Every structure is written in C-alpha cells, then in structure tokens.
Coordinates of C-alpha atoms and ligand atoms in Angstrom, one line a residue:
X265 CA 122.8 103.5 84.6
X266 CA 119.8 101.9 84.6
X267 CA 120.0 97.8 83.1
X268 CA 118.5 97.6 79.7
X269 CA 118.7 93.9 79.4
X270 CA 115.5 93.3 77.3
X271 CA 111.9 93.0 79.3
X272 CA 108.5 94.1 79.6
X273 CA 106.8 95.4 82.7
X274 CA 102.8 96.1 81.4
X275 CA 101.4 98.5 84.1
X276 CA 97.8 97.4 84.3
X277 CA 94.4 98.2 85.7
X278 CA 91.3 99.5 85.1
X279 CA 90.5 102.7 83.7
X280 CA 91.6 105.7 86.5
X281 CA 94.1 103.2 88.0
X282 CA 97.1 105.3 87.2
X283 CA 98.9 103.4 84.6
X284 CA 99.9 106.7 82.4
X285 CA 100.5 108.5 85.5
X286 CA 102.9 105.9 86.8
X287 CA 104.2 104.4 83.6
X288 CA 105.6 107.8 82.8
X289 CA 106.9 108.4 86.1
X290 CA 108.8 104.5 85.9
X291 CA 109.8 105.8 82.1
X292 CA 112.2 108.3 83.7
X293 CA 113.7 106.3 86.1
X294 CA 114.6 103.2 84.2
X295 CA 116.1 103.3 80.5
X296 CA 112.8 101.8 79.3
X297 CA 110.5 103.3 76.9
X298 CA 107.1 104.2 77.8
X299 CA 104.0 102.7 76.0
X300 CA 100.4 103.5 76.1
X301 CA 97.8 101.0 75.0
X302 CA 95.5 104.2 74.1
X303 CA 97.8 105.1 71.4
X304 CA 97.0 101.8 70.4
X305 CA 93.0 102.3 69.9
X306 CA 91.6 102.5 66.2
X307 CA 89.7 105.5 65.9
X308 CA 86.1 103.2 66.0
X309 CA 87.3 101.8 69.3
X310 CA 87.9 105.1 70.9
X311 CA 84.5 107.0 69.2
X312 CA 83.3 103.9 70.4
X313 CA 84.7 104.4 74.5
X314 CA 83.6 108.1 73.7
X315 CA 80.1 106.9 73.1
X316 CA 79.7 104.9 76.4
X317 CA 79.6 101.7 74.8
X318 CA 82.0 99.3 76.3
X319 CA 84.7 97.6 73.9
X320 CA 84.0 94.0 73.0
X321 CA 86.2 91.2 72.6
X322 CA 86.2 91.2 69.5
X323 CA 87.0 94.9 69.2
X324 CA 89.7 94.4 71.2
X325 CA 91.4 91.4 69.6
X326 CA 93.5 94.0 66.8
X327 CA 94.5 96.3 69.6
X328 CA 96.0 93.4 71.3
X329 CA 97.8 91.8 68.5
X330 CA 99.6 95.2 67.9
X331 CA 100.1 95.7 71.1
X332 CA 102.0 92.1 71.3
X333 CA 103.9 92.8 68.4
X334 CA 105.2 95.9 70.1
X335 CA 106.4 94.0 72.8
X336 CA 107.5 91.2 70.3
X337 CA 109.8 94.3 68.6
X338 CA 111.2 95.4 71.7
X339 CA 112.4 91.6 72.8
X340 CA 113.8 90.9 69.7
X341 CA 115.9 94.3 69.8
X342 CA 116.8 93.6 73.3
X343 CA 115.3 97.1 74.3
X344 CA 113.3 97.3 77.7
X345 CA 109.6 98.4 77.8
X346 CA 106.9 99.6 79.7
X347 CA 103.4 99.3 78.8
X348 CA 100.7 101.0 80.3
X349 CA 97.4 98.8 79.3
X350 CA 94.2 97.4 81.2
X351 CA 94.9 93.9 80.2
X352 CA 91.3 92.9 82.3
X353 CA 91.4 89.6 80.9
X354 CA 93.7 86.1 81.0
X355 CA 92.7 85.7 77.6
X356 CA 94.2 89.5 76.6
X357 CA 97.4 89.0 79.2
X358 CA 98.5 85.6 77.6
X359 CA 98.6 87.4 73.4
X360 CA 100.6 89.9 75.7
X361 CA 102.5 87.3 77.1
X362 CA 102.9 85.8 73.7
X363 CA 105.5 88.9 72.4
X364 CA 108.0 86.8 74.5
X365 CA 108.6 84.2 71.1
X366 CA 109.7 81.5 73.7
X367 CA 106.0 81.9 75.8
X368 CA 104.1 78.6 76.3
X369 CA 100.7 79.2 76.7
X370 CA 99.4 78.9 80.3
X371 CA 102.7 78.7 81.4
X372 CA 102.9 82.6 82.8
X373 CA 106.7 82.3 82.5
X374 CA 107.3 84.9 80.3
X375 CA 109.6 87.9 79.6
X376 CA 106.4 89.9 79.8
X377 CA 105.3 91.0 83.5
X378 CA 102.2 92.4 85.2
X379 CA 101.9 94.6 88.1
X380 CA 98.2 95.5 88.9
X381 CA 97.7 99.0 90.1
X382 CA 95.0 98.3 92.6
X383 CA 92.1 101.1 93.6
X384 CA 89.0 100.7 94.8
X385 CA 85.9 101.7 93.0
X386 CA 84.7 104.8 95.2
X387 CA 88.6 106.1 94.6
X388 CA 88.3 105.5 90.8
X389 CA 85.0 107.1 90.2
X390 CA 86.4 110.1 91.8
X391 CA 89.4 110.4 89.8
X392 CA 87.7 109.9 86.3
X393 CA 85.0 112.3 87.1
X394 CA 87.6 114.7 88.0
X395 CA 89.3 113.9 84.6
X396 CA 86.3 114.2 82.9
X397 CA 85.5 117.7 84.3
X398 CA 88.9 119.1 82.8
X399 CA 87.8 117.2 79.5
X400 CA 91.1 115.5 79.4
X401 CA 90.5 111.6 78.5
X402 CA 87.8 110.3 75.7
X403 CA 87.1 107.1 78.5
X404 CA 83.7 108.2 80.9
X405 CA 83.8 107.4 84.0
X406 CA 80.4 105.4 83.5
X407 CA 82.8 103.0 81.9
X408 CA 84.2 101.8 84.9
X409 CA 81.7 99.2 85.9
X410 CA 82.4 97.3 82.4
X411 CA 85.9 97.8 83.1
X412 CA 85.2 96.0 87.1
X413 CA 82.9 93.5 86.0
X414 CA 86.1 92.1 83.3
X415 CA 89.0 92.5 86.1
X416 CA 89.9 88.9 86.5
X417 CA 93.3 87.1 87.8
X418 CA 94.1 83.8 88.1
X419 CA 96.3 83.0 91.4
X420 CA 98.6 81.2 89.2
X421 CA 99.5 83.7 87.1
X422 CA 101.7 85.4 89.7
X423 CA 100.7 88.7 89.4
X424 CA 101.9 91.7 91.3
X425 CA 99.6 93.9 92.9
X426 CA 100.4 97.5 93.9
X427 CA 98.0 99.4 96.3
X428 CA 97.5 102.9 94.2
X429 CA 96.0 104.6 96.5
X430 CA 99.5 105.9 97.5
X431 CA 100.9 108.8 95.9
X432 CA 102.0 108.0 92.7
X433 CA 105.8 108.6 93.9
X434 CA 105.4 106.2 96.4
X435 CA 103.9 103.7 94.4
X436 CA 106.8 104.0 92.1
X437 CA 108.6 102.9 95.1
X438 CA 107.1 100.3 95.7
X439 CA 107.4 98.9 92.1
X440 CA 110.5 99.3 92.4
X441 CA 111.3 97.8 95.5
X442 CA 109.5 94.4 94.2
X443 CA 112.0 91.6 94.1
X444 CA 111.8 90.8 90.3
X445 CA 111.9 94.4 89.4
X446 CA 115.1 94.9 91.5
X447 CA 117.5 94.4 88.7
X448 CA 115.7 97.0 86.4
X449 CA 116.3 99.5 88.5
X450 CA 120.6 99.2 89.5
X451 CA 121.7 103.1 89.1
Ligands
ATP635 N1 98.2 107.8 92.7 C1 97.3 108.7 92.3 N2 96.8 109.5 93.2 C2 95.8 110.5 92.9 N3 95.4 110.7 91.6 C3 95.9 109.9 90.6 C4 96.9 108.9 90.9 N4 97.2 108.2 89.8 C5 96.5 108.8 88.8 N5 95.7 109.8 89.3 C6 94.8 110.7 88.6 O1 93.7 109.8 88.1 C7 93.4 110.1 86.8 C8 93.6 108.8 86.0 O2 95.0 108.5 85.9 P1 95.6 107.9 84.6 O3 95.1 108.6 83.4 O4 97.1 107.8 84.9 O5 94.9 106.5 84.7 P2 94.9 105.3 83.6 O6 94.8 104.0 84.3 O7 96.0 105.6 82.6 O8 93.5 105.6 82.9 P3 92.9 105.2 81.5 O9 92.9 103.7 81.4 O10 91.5 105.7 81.5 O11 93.7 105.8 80.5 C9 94.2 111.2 86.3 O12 93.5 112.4 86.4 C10 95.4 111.2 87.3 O13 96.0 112.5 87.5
GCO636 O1 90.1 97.4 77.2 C1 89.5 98.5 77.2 O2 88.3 98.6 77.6 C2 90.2 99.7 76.8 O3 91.4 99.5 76.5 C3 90.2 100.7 78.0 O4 90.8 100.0 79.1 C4 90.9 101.9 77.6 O5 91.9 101.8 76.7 C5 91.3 102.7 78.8 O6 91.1 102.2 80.0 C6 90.8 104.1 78.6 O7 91.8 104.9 78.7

C-alpha cells in the first residue's frame, strides 16, 4: 500500500510539458489524488488563453490562492496530493508553498514539492500543435513563448528536474526513483 502520510508533489512545466499526462499516470500508482490547475481557471482566464492573450499576474493571483488553499485542505486532512500546475514563477511557487501553514517564506522547506518536467521548445511546439489539431486543449501552442519567457528557478529552491522527453512511463520512473519521493511510493 502506497504511504499516505500527508504531502504535495506539484508536477510543473510549461504548457505541453506533460503534467496531466504524468500526474495521472503518478495518481494511480500512489494513494494521492490527482489535481489539475486548469480545473482551476475562471472561465475569463481560460476565454482569455483561448484568445491568445497570455495570462497576467494579476489574472493569475485568484487561481493561485485557490490552488494553495487546496493544498492547504489536503495538509490539514493529512491526505496526499498531486498537482499538476505551471507554477513559471518564484513568486506563484512560494503562495503554493504557503498551503504548508508552517512555510516561511524564502525558506523552500516546505511540505509542498516541485519536480520540473523538462522539454525543449522544438519538442513542445510539436506536441501542442498536435493537440491542437485534434481540438483537445483551449491553451494554443502560440502560447508557449509567454509560457518560456516566465520559466524561472532559483538554484536555491532545490527543485527537481525530470527530462520529459522520455516516455511518459519512464519518466514516472524516474520520479519515482528520486530520493525524496522514495517513501511515497513503498508498495
Ligand atoms: N512524455 C511524452 N511523450 C510524448 N507526448 C507526450 C508526453 N507527455 C505528454 N505528451 C503529449 O503532449 C501533449 C501535452 O501533454 P499534457 O496535456 O499532459 O501537458 P500539460 O503540461 O498538462 O499541458 P497544459 O499545461 O497545456 O495543460 C498531449 O497531447 C500529450 O499526449
Ligand atoms: O499560468 C498560466 O499561464 C496558465 O496556468 C497556463 O499554464 C495554463 O493553465 C496551462 O498551461 C494551459 O493548459
């Protein structure tokens, strides 16, 4: 049985990366429930990523606030969650951070974790313009730059990087085989 100990592993990355695709394939693995920060969107955000028009910090800030306060919920009950969410920012990672109630800001000790699905640009504009082309996502691929040009991570904040390139089994692997994700994983 899989430990359900209480903690939050955000799967994060641009637009394309893979975070549904792998946060649902890490959902049935591991007793944790599976979120997705697009289920998050108002309806003006998403018309808004529908439109081409790139989402501001400001349009962001509610999205992120209920998106911490999911987290917040799932500490407090002790339940273990994964969040799929592109968390381009430090500003947007630390009000993640900040469900953990005992998070100091800037401390990046927190009950909340990130593992960055890495992809290069060429591999990502393939994949959404595939996606696009079956009319499955409201996100265009001419998004992505916006989505580049934000992607920022501070050394300091220890954050994991995956190369998701792989298949998305073995990249599910290799989350799991990261040392601080070992425990989540005990069968
Ligand atoms: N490892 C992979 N190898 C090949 N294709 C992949 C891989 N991961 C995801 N894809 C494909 O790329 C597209 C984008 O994947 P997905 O929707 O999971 O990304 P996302 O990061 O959740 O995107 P968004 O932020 O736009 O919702 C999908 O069509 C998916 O099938
Ligand atoms: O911060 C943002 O610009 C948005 O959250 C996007 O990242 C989308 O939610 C997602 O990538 C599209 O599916």
């Amino acid at each position: 049985m899989a430990s359900t100990n209480g903690a939050v592993i955000v799967i994060m990355g641009v637009s394309g990366a893979g975070k549904t695709t792998i946060g649902r394939r890490l959902e049935k693995q591991i007793r944790y429930k599976y979120l997705d920060a697009d289920d998050f969107h108002s309806q003006f955000n998403k018309d808004k990523m529908s439109a081409g028009i790139p989402l501001t910090d400001e349009d962001r800030m509610p999205w992120l606030e209920s998106l911490r306060d999911a987290i917040k919920e799932s500490l407090i009950n002790k339940k273990g969650l994964i969040l799929g969410c592109s968390a381009l920012k430090k500003q947007y990672r630390e009000i993640l951070r900040s469900g953990d109630p005992d998070y100091k800001l800037e401390s990046y000790a927190s009950a909340v974790k990130f593992i960055l699905l890495d992809v290069p640009a060429e591999v990502l504009i393939a994949r959404l313009n595939k996606r696009a082309a079956k009319g499955e996502h409201y996100m265009p691929a001419s998004l992505l730059q916006s989505q580049l040009d934000l992607l920022n991570i501070d050394e300091s904040e220890g954050i994991l990087k995956v190369d998701a390139t792989l298949r998305p089994e073995s990249i599910v692997n290799s989350i799991k085989e990261m040392h601080p994700f070992q425990g989540y994983f005990q069968s």
